[in-house]
PDB file of C-alpha atoms in Angstrom:
ATOM      1  CA  ASN K 666      89.454  94.381 107.914  1.00 49.00           C
ATOM      2  CA  ALA K 667      88.369  97.983 107.797  1.00 66.00           C
ATOM      3  CA  GLY K 668      91.035 100.555 108.408  1.00 90.00           C
ATOM      4  CA  VAL K 669      90.788 103.645 110.542  1.00 94.00           C
ATOM      5  CA  MET K 670      87.614 105.415 109.548  1.00 95.00           C
ATOM      6  CA  GLN K 671      87.230 109.142 109.848  1.00 97.00           C
ATOM      7  CA  ASN K 672      84.210 111.256 109.128  1.00 96.00           C
ATOM      8  CA  PRO K 673      83.364 113.628 107.797  1.00 97.00           C
ATOM      9  CA  ARG K 674      86.129 113.775 105.214  1.00 95.00           C
ATOM     10  CA  HIS K 675      85.428 117.427 104.560  1.00 96.00           C
ATOM     11  CA  LEU K 676      83.697 119.862 106.859  1.00 97.00           C
ATOM     12  CA  VAL K 677      82.969 123.529 106.344  1.00 98.00           C
ATOM     13  CA  ARG K 678      82.044 125.654 109.321  1.00 98.00           C
ATOM     14  CA  ARG K 679      81.451 129.351 109.836  1.00 97.00           C
ATOM     15  CA  ARG K 680      83.424 131.169 112.500  1.00 97.00           C
ATOM     16  CA  GLY K 681      81.870 130.568 115.897  1.00 97.00           C
ATOM     17  CA  GLN K 682      80.271 127.243 115.051  1.00 98.00           C
ATOM     18  CA  GLU K 683      81.240 123.874 116.459  1.00 98.00           C
ATOM     19  CA  ALA K 684      83.094 121.147 114.595  1.00 98.00           C
ATOM     20  CA  ARG K 685      82.895 117.477 115.528  1.00 98.00           C
ATOM     21  CA  LEU K 686      85.263 115.016 113.952  1.00 98.00           C
ATOM     22  CA  ARG K 687      84.799 111.291 114.420  1.00 98.00           C
ATOM     23  CA  CYS K 688      87.267 108.458 114.340  1.00 98.00           C
ATOM     24  CA  SER K 689      86.563 104.762 114.466  1.00 97.00           C
ATOM     25  CA  PRO K 690      89.776 102.843 115.122  1.00 95.00           C
ATOM     26  CA  MET K 691      90.717  99.616 113.430  1.00 92.00           C
ATOM     27  CA  LYS K 692      89.124  96.501 114.871  1.00 89.00           C
ATOM     28  CA  GLY K 693      90.938  95.415 118.006  1.00 87.00           C
ATOM     29  CA  HIS K 694      92.644  98.777 118.497  1.00 89.00           C
ATOM     30  CA  SER K 695      92.035 100.501 121.786  1.00 89.00           C
ATOM     31  CA  HIS K 696      94.443 103.428 121.426  1.00 91.00           C
ATOM     32  CA  VAL K 697      93.586 106.517 119.420  1.00 94.00           C
ATOM     33  CA  TYR K 698      95.753 109.484 118.514  1.00 93.00           C
ATOM     34  CA  TRP K 699      94.732 112.788 116.981  1.00 96.00           C
ATOM     35  CA  TYR K 700      97.103 114.928 114.939  1.00 95.00           C
ATOM     36  CA  ARG K 701      96.646 118.235 113.181  1.00 95.00           C
ATOM     37  CA  GLN K 702      98.341 119.134 109.936  1.00 91.00           C
ATOM     38  CA  LEU K 703      98.322 122.745 108.880  1.00 85.00           C
ATOM     39  CA  PRO K 704      99.057 123.735 105.273  1.00 73.00           C
ATOM     40  CA  GLU K 705     102.779 123.505 104.563  1.00 70.00           C
ATOM     41  CA  GLU K 706     103.453 122.256 108.081  1.00 74.00           C
ATOM     42  CA  GLY K 707     104.133 118.896 109.624  1.00 78.00           C
ATOM     43  CA  LEU K 708     102.030 116.758 111.878  1.00 86.00           C
ATOM     44  CA  LYS K 709     101.365 118.148 115.313  1.00 90.00           C
ATOM     45  CA  PHE K 710     100.367 115.762 118.058  1.00 90.00           C
ATOM     46  CA  MET K 711      97.203 116.758 119.826  1.00 94.00           C
ATOM     47  CA  VAL K 712      95.929 114.000 122.089  1.00 94.00           C
ATOM     48  CA  TYR K 713      96.354 110.323 122.883  1.00 92.00           C
ATOM     49  CA  LEU K 714      93.429 108.371 124.263  1.00 93.00           C
ATOM     50  CA  GLN K 715      92.554 104.904 125.359  1.00 91.00           C
ATOM     51  CA  LYS K 716      89.018 103.757 125.945  1.00 89.00           C
ATOM     52  CA  GLU K 717      87.438 106.183 128.436  1.00 90.00           C
ATOM     53  CA  ASN K 718      90.804 107.718 129.319  1.00 92.00           C
ATOM     54  CA  ILE K 719      92.865 110.612 128.096  1.00 93.00           C
ATOM     55  CA  ILE K 720      96.493 109.509 128.358  1.00 89.00           C
ATOM     56  CA  ASP K 721      98.264 112.566 126.994  1.00 89.00           C
ATOM     57  CA  GLU K 722      96.656 115.826 125.929  1.00 92.00           C
ATOM     58  CA  SER K 723      99.792 117.920 125.951  1.00 89.00           C
ATOM     59  CA  GLY K 724      99.244 118.984 122.349  1.00 90.00           C
ATOM     60  CA  MET K 725      95.680 120.146 122.746  1.00 93.00           C
ATOM     61  CA  PRO K 726      94.993 123.873 122.859  1.00 93.00           C
ATOM     62  CA  LYS K 727      93.750 124.775 126.330  1.00 89.00           C
ATOM     63  CA  GLU K 728      90.536 126.320 125.127  1.00 94.00           C
ATOM     64  CA  ARG K 729      87.824 125.256 122.699  1.00 97.00           C
ATOM     65  CA  PHE K 730      89.300 121.810 121.968  1.00 97.00           C
ATOM     66  CA  SER K 731      88.276 118.571 123.628  1.00 97.00           C
ATOM     67  CA  ALA K 732      88.484 114.883 122.835  1.00 97.00           C
ATOM     68  CA  GLU K 733      86.861 111.741 124.073  1.00 96.00           C
ATOM     69  CA  PHE K 734      86.947 108.033 123.380  1.00 96.00           C
ATOM     70  CA  PRO K 735      83.921 106.481 125.036  1.00 94.00           C
ATOM     71  CA  LYS K 736      83.482 102.847 125.904  1.00 91.00           C
ATOM     72  CA  GLU K 737      81.134 102.482 122.978  1.00 91.00           C
ATOM     73  CA  GLY K 738      81.377 104.389 119.741  1.00 93.00           C
ATOM     74  CA  PRO K 739      84.001 106.419 117.953  1.00 96.00           C
ATOM     75  CA  SER K 740      86.504 108.858 119.310  1.00 97.00           C
ATOM     76  CA  ILE K 741      85.392 112.436 118.860  1.00 98.00           C
ATOM     77  CA  LEU K 742      87.485 115.553 118.518  1.00 98.00           C
ATOM     78  CA  ARG K 743      85.372 118.590 119.277  1.00 98.00           C
ATOM     79  CA  ILE K 744      86.278 122.151 118.411  1.00 98.00           C
ATOM     80  CA  GLN K 745      83.989 124.829 119.811  1.00 97.00           C
ATOM     81  CA  GLN K 746      83.656 128.344 118.423  1.00 97.00           C
ATOM     82  CA  VAL K 747      85.904 127.640 115.476  1.00 97.00           C
ATOM     83  CA  VAL K 748      88.194 130.330 114.090  1.00 96.00           C
ATOM     84  CA  ARG K 749      89.923 130.576 110.717  1.00 94.00           C
ATOM     85  CA  GLY K 750      93.159 129.314 112.234  1.00 93.00           C
ATOM     86  CA  ASP K 751      91.490 125.982 112.994  1.00 95.00           C
ATOM     87  CA  SER K 752      91.330 125.225 109.272  1.00 95.00           C
ATOM     88  CA  ALA K 753      93.523 122.164 108.855  1.00 95.00           C
ATOM     89  CA  ALA K 754      93.572 118.466 108.194  1.00 94.00           C
ATOM     90  CA  TYR K 755      92.906 116.415 111.306  1.00 96.00           C
ATOM     91  CA  PHE K 756      94.266 112.907 111.239  1.00 95.00           C
ATOM     92  CA  CYS K 757      93.304 110.124 113.554  1.00 96.00           C
ATOM     93  CA  ALA K 758      95.461 107.070 114.081  1.00 94.00           C
ATOM     94  CA  SER K 759      94.964 103.923 116.095  1.00 93.00           C
ATOM     95  CA  SER K 760      97.103 101.157 117.526  1.00 88.00           C
ATOM     96  CA  PRO K 761      96.515  97.912 119.352  1.00 84.00           C
ATOM     97  CA  PRO K 762      96.985  97.683 123.116  1.00 77.00           C
ATOM     98  CA  VAL K 763     100.562  96.420 122.916  1.00 68.00           C
ATOM     99  CA  SER K 764     103.662  98.496 123.464  1.00 58.00           C
ATOM    100  CA  GLY K 765     105.686  99.280 120.416  1.00 56.00           C
ATOM    101  CA  ASN K 766     103.044  98.615 117.856  1.00 73.00           C
ATOM    102  CA  THR K 767     102.605 100.656 114.743  1.00 84.00           C
ATOM    103  CA  ILE K 768      99.917 103.259 114.400  1.00 87.00           C
ATOM    104  CA  TYR K 769      97.674 103.292 111.388  1.00 91.00           C
ATOM    105  CA  PHE K 770      96.228 106.477 110.036  1.00 93.00           C
ATOM    106  CA  GLY K 771      92.811 107.352 108.779  1.00 94.00           C
ATOM    107  CA  GLU K 772      92.331 109.395 105.648  1.00 92.00           C
ATOM    108  CA  GLY K 773      91.838 112.584 107.571  1.00 94.00           C
ATOM    109  CA  SER K 774      89.133 115.164 108.044  1.00 96.00           C
ATOM    110  CA  TRP K 775      89.665 118.487 106.312  1.00 95.00           C
ATOM    111  CA  LEU K 776      88.125 121.347 108.254  1.00 96.00           C
ATOM    112  CA  THR K 777      87.601 124.663 106.524  1.00 96.00           C
ATOM    113  CA  VAL K 778      86.431 127.630 108.548  1.00 97.00           C
ATOM    114  CA  VAL K 779      84.901 130.425 106.519  1.00 96.00           C
TER     115      VAL K 779
ATOM    116  CA  ALA J 309     110.330 114.865 126.326  1.00 69.00           C
ATOM    117  CA  GLN J 310     110.745 113.151 123.025  1.00 75.00           C
ATOM    118  CA  SER J 311     111.524 115.189 119.940  1.00 86.00           C
ATOM    119  CA  VAL J 312     112.314 114.388 116.341  1.00 92.00           C
ATOM    120  CA  SER J 313     114.201 116.523 113.850  1.00 93.00           C
ATOM    121  CA  GLN J 314     114.503 116.057 110.130  1.00 94.00           C
ATOM    122  CA  HIS J 315     117.445 117.645 108.417  1.00 87.00           C
ATOM    123  CA  ASN J 316     115.855 118.846 105.222  1.00 89.00           C
ATOM    124  CA  HIS J 317     112.627 120.702 104.645  1.00 90.00           C
ATOM    125  CA  HIS J 318     112.532 120.167 100.881  1.00 95.00           C
ATOM    126  CA  VAL J 319     114.669 117.897  98.725  1.00 96.00           C
ATOM    127  CA  ILE J 320     114.625 118.011  94.949  1.00 97.00           C
ATOM    128  CA  LEU J 321     116.118 115.148  92.950  1.00 97.00           C
ATOM    129  CA  SER J 322     116.113 113.870  89.422  1.00 97.00           C
ATOM    130  CA  GLU J 323     114.847 110.395  88.684  1.00 96.00           C
ATOM    131  CA  ALA J 324     117.415 107.650  89.359  1.00 96.00           C
ATOM    132  CA  ALA J 325     119.288 109.778  91.877  1.00 97.00           C
ATOM    133  CA  SER J 326     120.017 108.314  95.271  1.00 97.00           C
ATOM    134  CA  LEU J 327     118.120 109.535  98.307  1.00 97.00           C
ATOM    135  CA  GLU J 328     119.027 109.947 101.929  1.00 97.00           C
ATOM    136  CA  LEU J 329     116.730 111.765 104.351  1.00 97.00           C
ATOM    137  CA  GLY J 330     118.064 112.492 107.782  1.00 97.00           C
ATOM    138  CA  CYS J 331     116.215 111.904 111.039  1.00 97.00           C
ATOM    139  CA  ASN J 332     117.472 112.431 114.572  1.00 96.00           C
ATOM    140  CA  TYR J 333     115.580 111.972 117.786  1.00 93.00           C
ATOM    141  CA  SER J 334     116.058 112.781 121.405  1.00 90.00           C
ATOM    142  CA  TYR J 335     114.858 110.327 123.990  1.00 83.00           C
ATOM    143  CA  GLY J 336     116.591 108.711 126.906  1.00 75.00           C
ATOM    144  CA  GLY J 337     115.119 105.228 126.741  1.00 80.00           C
ATOM    145  CA  THR J 338     114.415 102.470 124.291  1.00 83.00           C
ATOM    146  CA  VAL J 339     112.499 103.602 121.258  1.00 86.00           C
ATOM    147  CA  ASN J 340     110.666 102.280 118.289  1.00 90.00           C
ATOM    148  CA  LEU J 341     111.303 104.181 115.065  1.00 93.00           C
ATOM    149  CA  PHE J 342     109.174 104.672 111.989  1.00 95.00           C
ATOM    150  CA  TRP J 343     109.104 106.306 108.609  1.00 97.00           C
ATOM    151  CA  TYR J 344     105.763 107.268 107.118  1.00 96.00           C
ATOM    152  CA  VAL J 345     105.028 108.623 103.666  1.00 96.00           C
ATOM    153  CA  GLN J 346     102.219 110.950 102.667  1.00 92.00           C
ATOM    154  CA  TYR J 347     101.489 111.184  98.955  1.00 93.00           C
ATOM    155  CA  PRO J 348      99.805 114.393  97.795  1.00 88.00           C
ATOM    156  CA  GLY J 349      96.267 114.606  99.125  1.00 83.00           C
ATOM    157  CA  GLN J 350      96.446 111.291 100.928  1.00 86.00           C
ATOM    158  CA  HIS J 351      96.876 110.003 104.466  1.00 85.00           C
ATOM    159  CA  LEU J 352     100.078 108.752 106.036  1.00 90.00           C
ATOM    160  CA  GLN J 353     101.187 105.256 105.217  1.00 92.00           C
ATOM    161  CA  LEU J 354     103.854 103.217 106.941  1.00 93.00           C
ATOM    162  CA  LEU J 355     107.073 102.804 104.948  1.00 95.00           C
ATOM    163  CA  LEU J 356     109.107 100.883 107.478  1.00 95.00           C
ATOM    164  CA  LYS J 357     109.713 100.465 111.169  1.00 93.00           C
ATOM    165  CA  TYR J 358     112.430  99.446 113.585  1.00 93.00           C
ATOM    166  CA  PHE J 359     111.680  97.708 116.866  1.00 89.00           C
ATOM    167  CA  SER J 360     114.815  95.647 117.576  1.00 89.00           C
ATOM    168  CA  GLY J 361     117.401  93.411 115.944  1.00 91.00           C
ATOM    169  CA  ASP J 362     119.136  94.233 112.678  1.00 94.00           C
ATOM    170  CA  PRO J 363     119.566  98.010 112.606  1.00 94.00           C
ATOM    171  CA  LEU J 364     119.178  98.047 108.827  1.00 96.00           C
ATOM    172  CA  VAL J 365     115.519  97.662 108.038  1.00 96.00           C
ATOM    173  CA  LYS J 366     113.914  97.324 104.666  1.00 95.00           C
ATOM    174  CA  GLY J 367     110.528  98.696 103.834  1.00 93.00           C
ATOM    175  CA  ILE J 368     108.180  98.882 100.918  1.00 92.00           C
ATOM    176  CA  LYS J 369     108.998 100.332  97.500  1.00 93.00           C
ATOM    177  CA  GLY J 370     112.739  99.832  97.832  1.00 95.00           C
ATOM    178  CA  PHE J 371     113.204 102.053 100.872  1.00 97.00           C
ATOM    179  CA  GLU J 372     115.483 101.166 103.751  1.00 97.00           C
ATOM    180  CA  ALA J 373     116.593 102.872 106.947  1.00 98.00           C
ATOM    181  CA  GLU J 374     119.491 102.431 109.301  1.00 97.00           C
ATOM    182  CA  PHE J 375     119.251 102.864 113.041  1.00 95.00           C
ATOM    183  CA  ILE J 376     122.486 104.178 114.538  1.00 95.00           C
ATOM    184  CA  LYS J 377     121.967 104.196 118.274  1.00 91.00           C
ATOM    185  CA  SER J 378     125.116 106.158 119.087  1.00 92.00           C
ATOM    186  CA  LYS J 379     123.992 108.967 116.817  1.00 94.00           C
ATOM    187  CA  PHE J 380     120.290 108.824 117.719  1.00 94.00           C
ATOM    188  CA  SER J 381     119.625 108.653 114.003  1.00 96.00           C
ATOM    189  CA  PHE J 382     117.321 106.742 111.706  1.00 97.00           C
ATOM    190  CA  ASN J 383     118.060 107.919 108.175  1.00 97.00           C
ATOM    191  CA  LEU J 384     115.928 106.854 105.242  1.00 98.00           C
ATOM    192  CA  ARG J 385     117.570 105.779 101.994  1.00 97.00           C
ATOM    193  CA  LYS J 386     116.665 104.670  98.510  1.00 97.00           C
ATOM    194  CA  PRO J 387     119.286 103.919  95.846  1.00 97.00           C
ATOM    195  CA  SER J 388     117.276 105.186  92.885  1.00 97.00           C
ATOM    196  CA  VAL J 389     114.201 107.381  93.222  1.00 97.00           C
ATOM    197  CA  GLN J 390     111.277 107.506  90.854  1.00 96.00           C
ATOM    198  CA  TRP J 391     108.897 110.306  90.004  1.00 96.00           C
ATOM    199  CA  SER J 392     106.204 108.440  91.952  1.00 96.00           C
ATOM    200  CA  ASP J 393     108.251 108.867  95.145  1.00 97.00           C
ATOM    201  CA  THR J 394     107.281 112.527  95.205  1.00 97.00           C
ATOM    202  CA  ALA J 395     105.688 112.877  98.624  1.00 96.00           C
ATOM    203  CA  GLU J 396     106.191 114.093 102.175  1.00 94.00           C
ATOM    204  CA  TYR J 397     108.217 111.830 104.438  1.00 96.00           C
ATOM    205  CA  PHE J 398     107.830 111.783 108.202  1.00 95.00           C
ATOM    206  CA  CYS J 399     110.088 110.207 110.756  1.00 95.00           C
ATOM    207  CA  ALA J 400     108.463 109.193 114.041  1.00 93.00           C
ATOM    208  CA  VAL J 401     109.568 107.852 117.396  1.00 91.00           C
ATOM    209  CA  LYS J 402     107.716 106.130 120.192  1.00 87.00           C
ATOM    210  CA  GLY J 403     109.012 105.309 123.623  1.00 79.00           C
ATOM    211  CA  LEU J 404     108.690 101.675 124.492  1.00 71.00           C
ATOM    212  CA  PHE J 405     106.076 102.023 127.204  1.00 67.00           C
ATOM    213  CA  GLY J 406     102.935 104.010 126.866  1.00 60.00           C
ATOM    214  CA  GLN J 407     104.155 107.197 125.300  1.00 65.00           C
ATOM    215  CA  ASN J 408     102.590 108.696 122.271  1.00 75.00           C
ATOM    216  CA  PHE J 409     104.090 108.784 118.792  1.00 84.00           C
ATOM    217  CA  VAL J 410     106.081 111.923 118.052  1.00 87.00           C
ATOM    218  CA  PHE J 411     106.576 112.962 114.460  1.00 90.00           C
ATOM    219  CA  GLY J 412     109.256 115.054 112.864  1.00 92.00           C
ATOM    220  CA  PRO J 413     108.303 118.121 110.807  1.00 90.00           C
ATOM    221  CA  GLY J 414     108.516 116.186 107.569  1.00 93.00           C
ATOM    222  CA  THR J 415     110.668 116.406 104.463  1.00 95.00           C
ATOM    223  CA  ARG J 416     109.076 117.130 101.148  1.00 94.00           C
ATOM    224  CA  LEU J 417     110.650 115.175  98.305  1.00 97.00           C
ATOM    225  CA  SER J 418     110.167 116.334  94.740  1.00 97.00           C
ATOM    226  CA  VAL J 419     111.441 114.005  92.045  1.00 97.00           C
ATOM    227  CA  LEU J 420     111.813 115.552  88.619  1.00 95.00           C
ATOM    228  CA  PRO J 421     111.091 113.320  85.634  1.00 89.00           C
TER     229      PRO J 421
END
């Protein structure tokens, strides 16, 4: 049973470019969460999605960031016009559609903005 | 809104010392509680979780945690740490219905050989 798959694992972008991070949840999981981890800081919640719905995006910056989880295909976290401060590890996690279940993390995507 | 606090930012112990990492949460309803560990350069892995029942839960690698409802706490313990326990430890809480998982800021544990 494959775990949560994230790609790319490492991404380098120049300031002003776009970054797209993909997350395929575990089989049978319909809930996806995105977190950002800055160097020397903890995990910051960004967005919580179910298939075709954004449930909670209270942690998403208002500009340049967007997320989707289409009916088919992976969840995508999109960062437009990246700036140096976007450099971080972005972790995706997934859980099954049952209250109280555990979330399982992917190995993360490390974004470096140069 | 839910929030999670962890008492210590960085804990340094010698091997064989006992460990207790504090975690407190604020939430008005029923919660599920978790501890995750992140080894250097790796992703988060589940250590243990509490849903209901016995408030003392045992996890992997000799870790355990105790849920004290009256104190809104879920402290992590291990009687004797090893060098390989060096990692970042995150406490997390989830409301029972539909809410997202909220993580604490993490506690870095350094175990000296």
